[in-house]
PDB file of C-alpha atoms in Angstrom:
ATOM      1  CA  MET A 819      70.211 -22.952  -5.850  1.00  0.00           C
ATOM      2  CA  ILE A 820      67.170 -21.101  -7.179  1.00  0.00           C
ATOM      3  CA  ASN A 821      67.485 -17.372  -6.657  1.00  0.00           C
ATOM      4  CA  LYS A 822      64.587 -16.074  -4.594  1.00  0.00           C
ATOM      5  CA  TYR A 823      65.577 -12.485  -5.355  1.00  0.00           C
ATOM      6  CA  LYS A 824      65.863 -11.518  -9.010  1.00  0.00           C
ATOM      7  CA  THR A 825      64.553  -7.965  -8.934  1.00  0.00           C
ATOM      8  CA  ARG A 826      64.651  -5.263  -6.281  1.00  0.00           C
ATOM      9  CA  GLN A 827      63.483  -1.747  -5.614  1.00  0.00           C
ATOM     10  CA  LEU A 828      65.513   0.766  -3.578  1.00  0.00           C
ATOM     11  CA  ILE A 829      63.716   3.373  -1.550  1.00  0.00           C
ATOM     12  CA  SER A 830      64.671   6.269   0.707  1.00  0.00           C
ATOM     13  CA  PHE A 831      63.347   9.587   1.867  1.00  0.00           C
ATOM     14  CA  ASP A 832      63.673  12.473  -0.576  1.00  0.00           C
ATOM     15  CA  GLU A 833      65.642  14.965   1.513  1.00  0.00           C
ATOM     16  CA  ARG A 834      69.377  15.495   1.281  1.00  0.00           C
ATOM     17  CA  CYS A 835      71.011  12.964   3.574  1.00  0.00           C
ATOM     18  CA  PRO A 836      72.113  14.701   6.792  1.00  0.00           C
ATOM     19  CA  MET A 837      75.075  12.376   7.425  1.00  0.00           C
ATOM     20  CA  MET A 838      77.415  14.337   5.090  1.00  0.00           C
ATOM     21  CA  CYS A 839      79.740  11.449   4.210  1.00  0.00           C
ATOM     22  CA  LYS A 840      82.466  12.738   1.899  1.00  0.00           C
ATOM     23  CA  HIS A 841      82.435   9.619  -0.295  1.00  0.00           C
ATOM     24  CA  CYS A 842      78.706   9.882  -1.068  1.00  0.00           C
ATOM     25  CA  TYR A 843      77.811  10.814  -4.640  1.00  0.00           C
ATOM     26  CA  THR A 844      74.174  11.713  -3.895  1.00  0.00           C
ATOM     27  CA  TYR A 845      75.065  15.293  -2.959  1.00  0.00           C
ATOM     28  CA  GLU A 846      75.844  15.825  -6.646  1.00  0.00           C
ATOM     29  CA  LEU A 847      72.340  14.871  -7.743  1.00  0.00           C
ATOM     30  CA  GLU A 848      69.601  17.387  -8.301  1.00  0.00           C
ATOM     31  CA  GLU A 849      67.200  17.676  -5.381  1.00  0.00           C
ATOM     32  CA  LYS A 850      63.610  16.646  -5.993  1.00  0.00           C
ATOM     33  CA  ALA A 851      61.374  19.641  -6.491  1.00  0.00           C
ATOM     34  CA  LYS A 852      58.722  18.145  -4.233  1.00  0.00           C
ATOM     35  CA  LYS A 853      59.320  16.035  -1.160  1.00  0.00           C
ATOM     36  CA  ARG A 854      56.965  13.082  -1.088  1.00  0.00           C
ATOM     37  CA  THR A 855      55.038  12.204   2.027  1.00  0.00           C
ATOM     38  CA  GLN A 856      55.739   8.824   3.570  1.00  0.00           C
ATOM     39  CA  LYS A 857      52.501   7.485   2.080  1.00  0.00           C
ATOM     40  CA  GLU A 858      53.451   8.790  -1.382  1.00  0.00           C
ATOM     41  CA  LEU A 859      56.899   7.261  -1.006  1.00  0.00           C
ATOM     42  CA  VAL A 860      55.468   3.839  -0.184  1.00  0.00           C
ATOM     43  CA  LEU A 861      52.909   3.999  -2.985  1.00  0.00           C
ATOM     44  CA  SER A 862      55.624   4.968  -5.490  1.00  0.00           C
ATOM     45  CA  LEU A 863      56.462   1.245  -5.757  1.00  0.00           C
ATOM     46  CA  GLN A 864      53.001   0.363  -7.012  1.00  0.00           C
ATOM     47  CA  ASN A 865      52.980  -1.339 -10.412  1.00  0.00           C
ATOM     48  CA  LYS A 866      56.713  -2.071 -10.160  1.00  0.00           C
ATOM     49  CA  GLN A 867      58.174  -5.553 -10.234  1.00  0.00           C
ATOM     50  CA  PHE A 868      60.366  -6.626  -7.322  1.00  0.00           C
ATOM     51  CA  ASP A 869      61.129  -9.543  -5.028  1.00  0.00           C
ATOM     52  CA  ILE A 870      62.752  -7.528  -2.239  1.00  0.00           C
ATOM     53  CA  ILE A 871      62.794  -3.911  -1.083  1.00  0.00           C
ATOM     54  CA  TYR A 872      66.074  -2.251  -0.118  1.00  0.00           C
ATOM     55  CA  VAL A 873      65.349   0.350   2.555  1.00  0.00           C
ATOM     56  CA  SER A 874      68.372   2.316   1.471  1.00  0.00           C
ATOM     57  CA  GLN A 875      69.718   4.500  -1.283  1.00  0.00           C
ATOM     58  CA  SER A 876      70.346   8.242  -1.064  1.00  0.00           C
ATOM     59  CA  TYR A 877      69.253   9.031   2.522  1.00  0.00           C
ATOM     60  CA  GLU A 878      69.940   7.627   5.980  1.00  0.00           C
ATOM     61  CA  ASN A 879      66.400   6.369   6.548  1.00  0.00           C
ATOM     62  CA  PHE A 880      66.987   5.910  10.277  1.00  0.00           C
ATOM     63  CA  PHE A 881      68.332   9.393  10.945  1.00  0.00           C
ATOM     64  CA  ASP A 882      64.825   9.865  12.337  1.00  0.00           C
ATOM     65  CA  GLU A 883      64.490   6.454  13.928  1.00  0.00           C
ATOM     66  CA  GLN A 884      60.708   6.482  14.211  1.00  0.00           C
ATOM     67  CA  ALA A 885      60.292   7.486  10.570  1.00  0.00           C
ATOM     68  CA  GLY A 886      62.581   4.639   9.499  1.00  0.00           C
ATOM     69  CA  LEU A 887      60.687   2.090  11.553  1.00  0.00           C
ATOM     70  CA  GLN A 888      57.353   3.299  10.194  1.00  0.00           C
ATOM     71  CA  LEU A 889      58.689   3.146   6.636  1.00  0.00           C
ATOM     72  CA  CYS A 890      59.698  -0.500   7.096  1.00  0.00           C
ATOM     73  CA  SER A 891      56.327  -1.382   8.589  1.00  0.00           C
ATOM     74  CA  ASP A 892      54.350   0.434   5.891  1.00  0.00           C
ATOM     75  CA  LEU A 893      56.394  -1.118   3.082  1.00  0.00           C
ATOM     76  CA  TYR A 894      55.892  -4.607   4.406  1.00  0.00           C
ATOM     77  CA  HIS A 895      52.203  -4.284   5.147  1.00  0.00           C
ATOM     78  CA  THR A 896      51.599  -2.778   1.708  1.00  0.00           C
ATOM     79  CA  TYR A 897      53.589  -5.252  -0.390  1.00  0.00           C
ATOM     80  CA  GLN A 898      54.346  -8.351   1.756  1.00  0.00           C
ATOM     81  CA  LYS A 899      57.870  -8.514   0.338  1.00  0.00           C
ATOM     82  CA  ASP A 900      61.203  -9.158   2.065  1.00  0.00           C
ATOM     83  CA  LEU A 901      63.104  -6.118   3.345  1.00  0.00           C
ATOM     84  CA  PHE A 902      66.827  -5.361   3.345  1.00  0.00           C
ATOM     85  CA  VAL A 903      67.616  -2.500   5.726  1.00  0.00           C
ATOM     86  CA  ILE A 904      70.976  -0.712   5.466  1.00  0.00           C
ATOM     87  CA  THR A 905      71.944   1.926   8.018  1.00  0.00           C
ATOM     88  CA  ARG A 906      74.918   3.861   9.364  1.00  0.00           C
ATOM     89  CA  ASN A 907      73.009   4.985  12.418  1.00  0.00           C
ATOM     90  CA  HIS A 908      73.095   3.539  15.927  1.00  0.00           C
ATOM     91  CA  LEU A 909      69.630   2.184  16.694  1.00  0.00           C
ATOM     92  CA  SER A 910      68.042   2.208  20.126  1.00  0.00           C
ATOM     93  CA  ASN A 911      67.166  -1.034  21.890  1.00  0.00           C
ATOM     94  CA  LYS A 912      63.494  -0.238  21.309  1.00  0.00           C
ATOM     95  CA  ALA A 913      64.087   0.134  17.570  1.00  0.00           C
ATOM     96  CA  ILE A 914      65.890  -3.208  17.406  1.00  0.00           C
ATOM     97  CA  GLU A 915      63.031  -4.829  19.328  1.00  0.00           C
ATOM     98  CA  ARG A 916      60.487  -3.377  16.898  1.00  0.00           C
ATOM     99  CA  LEU A 917      62.457  -4.649  13.917  1.00  0.00           C
ATOM    100  CA  GLY A 918      62.642  -8.046  15.625  1.00  0.00           C
ATOM    101  CA  ALA A 919      58.870  -8.050  16.122  1.00  0.00           C
ATOM    102  CA  LEU A 920      58.320  -7.069  12.477  1.00  0.00           C
ATOM    103  CA  ASN A 921      60.671  -9.825  11.356  1.00  0.00           C
ATOM    104  CA  ARG A 922      58.785 -12.416  13.393  1.00  0.00           C
ATOM    105  CA  GLU A 923      55.506 -11.242  11.887  1.00  0.00           C
ATOM    106  CA  MET A 924      57.035 -11.426   8.415  1.00  0.00           C
ATOM    107  CA  GLN A 925      58.327 -14.946   9.014  1.00  0.00           C
ATOM    108  CA  THR A 926      54.828 -16.212   9.820  1.00  0.00           C
ATOM    109  CA  GLN A 927      53.933 -15.236   6.248  1.00  0.00           C
ATOM    110  CA  GLY A 928      57.079 -16.678   4.675  1.00  0.00           C
ATOM    111  CA  ASN A 929      58.980 -13.401   4.493  1.00  0.00           C
ATOM    112  CA  GLN A 930      62.260 -12.138   5.971  1.00  0.00           C
ATOM    113  CA  LEU A 931      63.866  -8.925   7.193  1.00  0.00           C
ATOM    114  CA  PHE A 932      67.633  -8.493   6.833  1.00  0.00           C
ATOM    115  CA  LEU A 933      69.572  -5.823   8.725  1.00  0.00           C
ATOM    116  CA  SER A 934      72.980  -4.512   7.762  1.00  0.00           C
ATOM    117  CA  VAL A 935      75.265  -1.702   8.801  1.00  0.00           C
ATOM    118  CA  SER A 936      77.748   0.016   6.558  1.00  0.00           C
ATOM    119  CA  VAL A 937      81.316   0.750   7.693  1.00  0.00           C
ATOM    120  CA  CYS A 938      84.478   1.687   5.819  1.00  0.00           C
ATOM    121  CA  ALA A 939      87.079   2.092   8.578  1.00  0.00           C
ATOM    122  CA  ASP A 940      87.615   1.782  12.300  1.00  0.00           C
ATOM    123  CA  ASP A 941      89.760   4.503  13.899  1.00  0.00           C
ATOM    124  CA  SER A 942      90.098   6.322  10.552  1.00  0.00           C
ATOM    125  CA  TYR A 943      86.385   6.636   9.836  1.00  0.00           C
ATOM    126  CA  GLY A 944      86.535  10.410  10.283  1.00  0.00           C
ATOM    127  CA  PHE A 945      88.563  10.661   7.087  1.00  0.00           C
ATOM    128  CA  THR A 946      85.408  10.157   5.040  1.00  0.00           C
ATOM    129  CA  GLU A 947      82.515  10.323   7.535  1.00  0.00           C
ATOM    130  CA  ASN A 948      81.373  13.206   9.720  1.00  0.00           C
ATOM    131  CA  VAL A 949      82.231  12.199  13.289  1.00  0.00           C
ATOM    132  CA  GLN A 950      79.717  14.731  14.619  1.00  0.00           C
ATOM    133  CA  LEU A 951      76.855  12.979  12.818  1.00  0.00           C
ATOM    134  CA  CYS A 952      77.931   9.375  12.168  1.00  0.00           C
ATOM    135  CA  PRO A 953      78.060   6.961  15.091  1.00  0.00           C
ATOM    136  CA  THR A 954      81.379   5.200  15.492  1.00  0.00           C
ATOM    137  CA  PRO A 955      81.775   1.957  13.523  1.00  0.00           C
ATOM    138  CA  ARG A 956      81.767  -0.001  16.768  1.00  0.00           C
ATOM    139  CA  GLN A 957      78.459   1.563  17.775  1.00  0.00           C
ATOM    140  CA  ARG A 958      77.073   0.429  14.429  1.00  0.00           C
ATOM    141  CA  LEU A 959      78.281  -3.114  15.093  1.00  0.00           C
ATOM    142  CA  GLU A 960      76.124  -3.087  18.232  1.00  0.00           C
ATOM    143  CA  ASN A 961      73.080  -2.954  15.953  1.00  0.00           C
ATOM    144  CA  LEU A 962      74.076  -6.264  14.432  1.00  0.00           C
ATOM    145  CA  GLU A 963      74.761  -7.975  17.738  1.00  0.00           C
ATOM    146  CA  ARG A 964      71.387  -6.985  19.203  1.00  0.00           C
ATOM    147  CA  ALA A 965      69.507  -7.748  15.973  1.00  0.00           C
ATOM    148  CA  PHE A 966      71.161 -11.161  15.710  1.00  0.00           C
ATOM    149  CA  ARG A 967      69.872 -11.974  19.185  1.00  0.00           C
ATOM    150  CA  GLN A 968      66.400 -11.013  17.963  1.00  0.00           C
ATOM    151  CA  GLY A 969      66.636 -13.641  15.231  1.00  0.00           C
ATOM    152  CA  ILE A 970      67.259 -11.172  12.394  1.00  0.00           C
ATOM    153  CA  LYS A 971      69.702 -12.172   9.662  1.00  0.00           C
ATOM    154  CA  THR A 972      72.554  -9.660   9.794  1.00  0.00           C
ATOM    155  CA  LEU A 973      75.154  -8.540   7.266  1.00  0.00           C
ATOM    156  CA  LEU A 974      78.196  -6.311   7.606  1.00  0.00           C
ATOM    157  CA  ILE A 975      78.741  -4.055   4.596  1.00  0.00           C
ATOM    158  CA  VAL A 976      82.375  -2.995   4.372  1.00  0.00           C
ATOM    159  CA  ARG A 977      82.311  -0.176   1.853  1.00  0.00           C
ATOM    160  CA  PRO A 978      83.652   1.834   0.361  1.00  0.00           C
ATOM    161  CA  VAL A 979      87.039   0.179   0.705  1.00  0.00           C
ATOM    162  CA  PHE A 980      89.894   2.660   0.231  1.00  0.00           C
ATOM    163  CA  PRO A 981      93.431   1.863  -0.933  1.00  0.00           C
ATOM    164  CA  ASN A 982      95.564   0.680   1.963  1.00  0.00           C
ATOM    165  CA  HIS A 983      97.731   3.809   1.958  1.00  0.00           C
ATOM    166  CA  ILE A 984      94.621   5.951   2.583  1.00  0.00           C
ATOM    167  CA  ILE A 985      92.698   3.758   5.043  1.00  0.00           C
ATOM    168  CA  PRO A 986      94.549   0.614   6.182  1.00  0.00           C
ATOM    169  CA  VAL A 987      92.691  -2.545   5.201  1.00  0.00           C
ATOM    170  CA  ALA A 988      93.627  -3.869   8.656  1.00  0.00           C
ATOM    171  CA  GLU A 989      90.908  -1.599  10.070  1.00  0.00           C
ATOM    172  CA  CYS A 990      88.304  -3.373   7.938  1.00  0.00           C
ATOM    173  CA  LEU A 991      89.615  -6.769   9.040  1.00  0.00           C
ATOM    174  CA  ASN A 992      89.449  -5.711  12.660  1.00  0.00           C
ATOM    175  CA  LEU A 993      85.776  -4.782  12.354  1.00  0.00           C
ATOM    176  CA  ILE A 994      84.996  -8.083  10.650  1.00  0.00           C
ATOM    177  CA  GLU A 995      86.721  -9.981  13.447  1.00  0.00           C
ATOM    178  CA  LEU A 996      84.728  -8.088  16.071  1.00  0.00           C
ATOM    179  CA  ALA A 997      81.442  -8.719  14.255  1.00  0.00           C
ATOM    180  CA  GLN A 998      82.127 -12.323  13.244  1.00  0.00           C
ATOM    181  CA  PRO A 999      80.114 -13.986  16.061  1.00  0.00           C
ATOM    182  CA  TYR A1000      76.880 -12.240  15.062  1.00  0.00           C
ATOM    183  CA  ILE A1001      76.905 -11.721  11.311  1.00  0.00           C
ATOM    184  CA  CYS A1002      75.721 -14.019   8.540  1.00  0.00           C
ATOM    185  CA  ALA A1003      77.821 -12.514   5.759  1.00  0.00           C
ATOM    186  CA  VAL A1004      80.125  -9.684   4.670  1.00  0.00           C
ATOM    187  CA  ILE A1005      79.573  -7.591   1.553  1.00  0.00           C
ATOM    188  CA  SER A1006      82.440  -5.427   0.374  1.00  0.00           C
ATOM    189  CA  SER A1007      83.252  -3.177  -2.578  1.00  0.00           C
ATOM    190  CA  GLY A1008      85.607  -0.376  -3.459  1.00  0.00           C
ATOM    191  CA  LEU A1009      85.400   3.387  -3.530  1.00  0.00           C
ATOM    192  CA  ILE A1010      83.618   4.934  -6.491  1.00  0.00           C
ATOM    193  CA  ALA A1011      84.751   8.545  -6.719  1.00  0.00           C
ATOM    194  CA  THR A1012      83.972  11.666  -8.684  1.00  0.00           C
ATOM    195  CA  ASP A1013      86.055  14.802  -8.974  1.00  0.00           C
ATOM    196  CA  LYS A1014      83.844  16.456  -6.359  1.00  0.00           C
ATOM    197  CA  ILE A1015      84.250  13.534  -3.965  1.00  0.00           C
ATOM    198  CA  LEU A1016      88.021  13.639  -4.388  1.00  0.00           C
ATOM    199  CA  ASN A1017      87.951  17.346  -3.645  1.00  0.00           C
ATOM    200  CA  LYS A1018      85.980  16.768  -0.431  1.00  0.00           C
ATOM    201  CA  LEU A1019      88.489  14.097   0.589  1.00  0.00           C
ATOM    202  CA  GLY A1020      91.356  16.513  -0.086  1.00  0.00           C
ATOM    203  CA  LEU A1021      92.779  14.244  -2.793  1.00  0.00           C
ATOM    204  CA  ASN A1022      93.368  14.429  -6.523  1.00  0.00           C
ATOM    205  CA  ARG A1023      93.047  11.838  -9.255  1.00  0.00           C
ATOM    206  CA  GLU A1024      96.728  10.954  -9.008  1.00  0.00           C
ATOM    207  CA  ALA A1025      96.169   9.581  -5.489  1.00  0.00           C
ATOM    208  CA  PHE A1026      94.620   6.387  -6.903  1.00  0.00           C
ATOM    209  CA  ARG A1027      94.758   3.821  -9.667  1.00  0.00           C
ATOM    210  CA  TYR A1028      91.472   3.174 -11.444  1.00  0.00           C
ATOM    211  CA  LEU A1029      89.655   0.288 -13.058  1.00  0.00           C
ATOM    212  CA  SER A1030      88.359   0.768 -16.587  1.00  0.00           C
ATOM    213  CA  ASN A1031      84.774   0.039 -15.511  1.00  0.00           C
ATOM    214  CA  GLY A1032      82.647  -1.165 -12.670  1.00  0.00           C
ATOM    215  CA  ASP A1033      79.108  -2.147 -11.835  1.00  0.00           C
ATOM    216  CA  SER A1034      76.893  -0.572  -9.234  1.00  0.00           C
ATOM    217  CA  ASP A1035      73.131  -0.179  -9.465  1.00  0.00           C
ATOM    218  CA  TYR A1036      73.391   2.448  -6.757  1.00  0.00           C
ATOM    219  CA  LEU A1037      74.933   4.734  -9.372  1.00  0.00           C
ATOM    220  CA  ASP A1038      72.148   4.393 -11.923  1.00  0.00           C
ATOM    221  CA  ASN A1039      71.288   8.094 -11.637  1.00  0.00           C
ATOM    222  CA  LEU A1040      74.899   9.331 -11.852  1.00  0.00           C
ATOM    223  CA  PRO A1041      76.327   9.977 -15.337  1.00  0.00           C
ATOM    224  CA  SER A1042      78.629   7.040 -16.108  1.00  0.00           C
ATOM    225  CA  GLU A1043      81.403   9.318 -17.315  1.00  0.00           C
ATOM    226  CA  ALA A1044      81.547  10.953 -13.858  1.00  0.00           C
ATOM    227  CA  ALA A1045      82.278   7.697 -11.985  1.00  0.00           C
ATOM    228  CA  LEU A1046      85.875   6.759 -11.171  1.00  0.00           C
ATOM    229  CA  TYR A1047      86.240   3.150 -10.005  1.00  0.00           C
ATOM    230  CA  VAL A1048      89.189   3.107  -7.628  1.00  0.00           C
ATOM    231  CA  ASP A1049      91.367   0.001  -7.899  1.00  0.00           C
ATOM    232  CA  VAL A1050      91.251  -1.796  -4.540  1.00  0.00           C
ATOM    233  CA  GLU A1051      91.468  -5.348  -5.865  1.00  0.00           C
ATOM    234  CA  SER A1052      94.334  -6.293  -3.559  1.00  0.00           C
ATOM    235  CA  GLU A1053      92.480  -4.915  -0.530  1.00  0.00           C
ATOM    236  CA  LEU A1054      89.270  -6.765  -1.459  1.00  0.00           C
ATOM    237  CA  LYS A1055      91.184 -10.017  -1.879  1.00  0.00           C
ATOM    238  CA  LYS A1056      92.665  -9.577   1.608  1.00  0.00           C
ATOM    239  CA  ILE A1057      89.174  -9.064   3.011  1.00  0.00           C
ATOM    240  CA  GLU A1058      87.904 -12.119   1.149  1.00  0.00           C
ATOM    241  CA  ARG A1059      90.774 -14.315   2.423  1.00  0.00           C
ATOM    242  CA  PHE A1060      90.246 -13.061   5.977  1.00  0.00           C
ATOM    243  CA  CYS A1061      86.542 -13.906   5.808  1.00  0.00           C
ATOM    244  CA  GLU A1062      87.439 -17.368   4.559  1.00  0.00           C
ATOM    245  CA  GLN A1063      89.775 -17.850   7.554  1.00  0.00           C
ATOM    246  CA  LYS A1064      87.017 -16.681   9.912  1.00  0.00           C
ATOM    247  CA  ASN A1065      84.408 -18.885   8.225  1.00  0.00           C
ATOM    248  CA  VAL A1066      82.306 -15.881   7.250  1.00  0.00           C
ATOM    249  CA  ARG A1067      80.588 -15.749   3.873  1.00  0.00           C
ATOM    250  CA  PHE A1068      81.977 -13.035   1.615  1.00  0.00           C
ATOM    251  CA  PHE A1069      80.269 -11.327  -1.315  1.00  0.00           C
ATOM    252  CA  ARG A1070      80.971  -8.359  -3.556  1.00  0.00           C
ATOM    253  CA  HIS A1071      77.309  -7.742  -4.304  1.00  0.00           C
ATOM    254  CA  SER A1072      74.235  -7.764  -2.112  1.00  0.00           C
ATOM    255  CA  MET A1073      71.784  -9.820  -4.190  1.00  0.00           C
ATOM    256  CA  PRO A1074      73.976 -12.966  -4.230  1.00  0.00           C
ATOM    257  CA  ALA A1075      74.473 -12.545  -0.468  1.00  0.00           C
ATOM    258  CA  LEU A1076      70.749 -12.260   0.220  1.00  0.00           C
ATOM    259  CA  ASN A1077      69.980 -15.227  -2.024  1.00  0.00           C
ATOM    260  CA  ALA A1078      72.568 -17.316  -0.178  1.00  0.00           C
ATOM    261  CA  LEU A1079      70.970 -16.440   3.150  1.00  0.00           C
ATOM    262  CA  ALA A1080      67.341 -16.643   2.045  1.00  0.00           C
ATOM    263  CA  GLY A1081      67.112 -20.407   2.314  1.00  0.00           C
ATOM    264  CA  ASN A1082      69.012 -20.779   5.591  1.00  0.00           C
TER     265      ASN A1082
END
């Protein structure tokens, strides 16, 4: 298989993300001195090489639903590249319909929009996410069901995975089973912590075992010595085996997943 996607650009609004997830490292990064306008944000990708745009990184781009929709539209109409949207928000029916319409327009020109939601637990999601601001995981799954009916290729991102004694892996499996009829693939990876993240979670370093290294392009602006790659290999293998039983494609990284779906 020839990989359609070899290079990507990630993009998100400049403000501090309002979702306040405890596992998110972006609150440790220095805020930009100047907030770019939406036009400046879109034009920031000029002269860069990429095959696909990830509408995701350090901000929940659909916290303001209309702004997120406009960002997707502006990015596509400026660059005519495929889009991979990742959200934790619960989108309105109108938003899903607009993404469906954009996807159909894109397909007439040989392009594709992918939609994913990110979850890390079911009943226990409040351990690491703010229940006052984050929709429930099951509400997020509704995005995928409605988008799938619109003809959008959908992915469930199960991350960060916690050790079973913190958040039972059974909760992740339950969400996969619920979503199985209307997802094209699952992407999953483990918790990457820092001392500040552990403090927010009310844990210390001794709560986990760690891997000696890891790979995540999302952490390219975090000092490597600050990242602690939590060992959840056994949990990830359980998720992978469960996906195999349910006939759902499983990936540990997004680019291989998107390349697998691009030709189907």
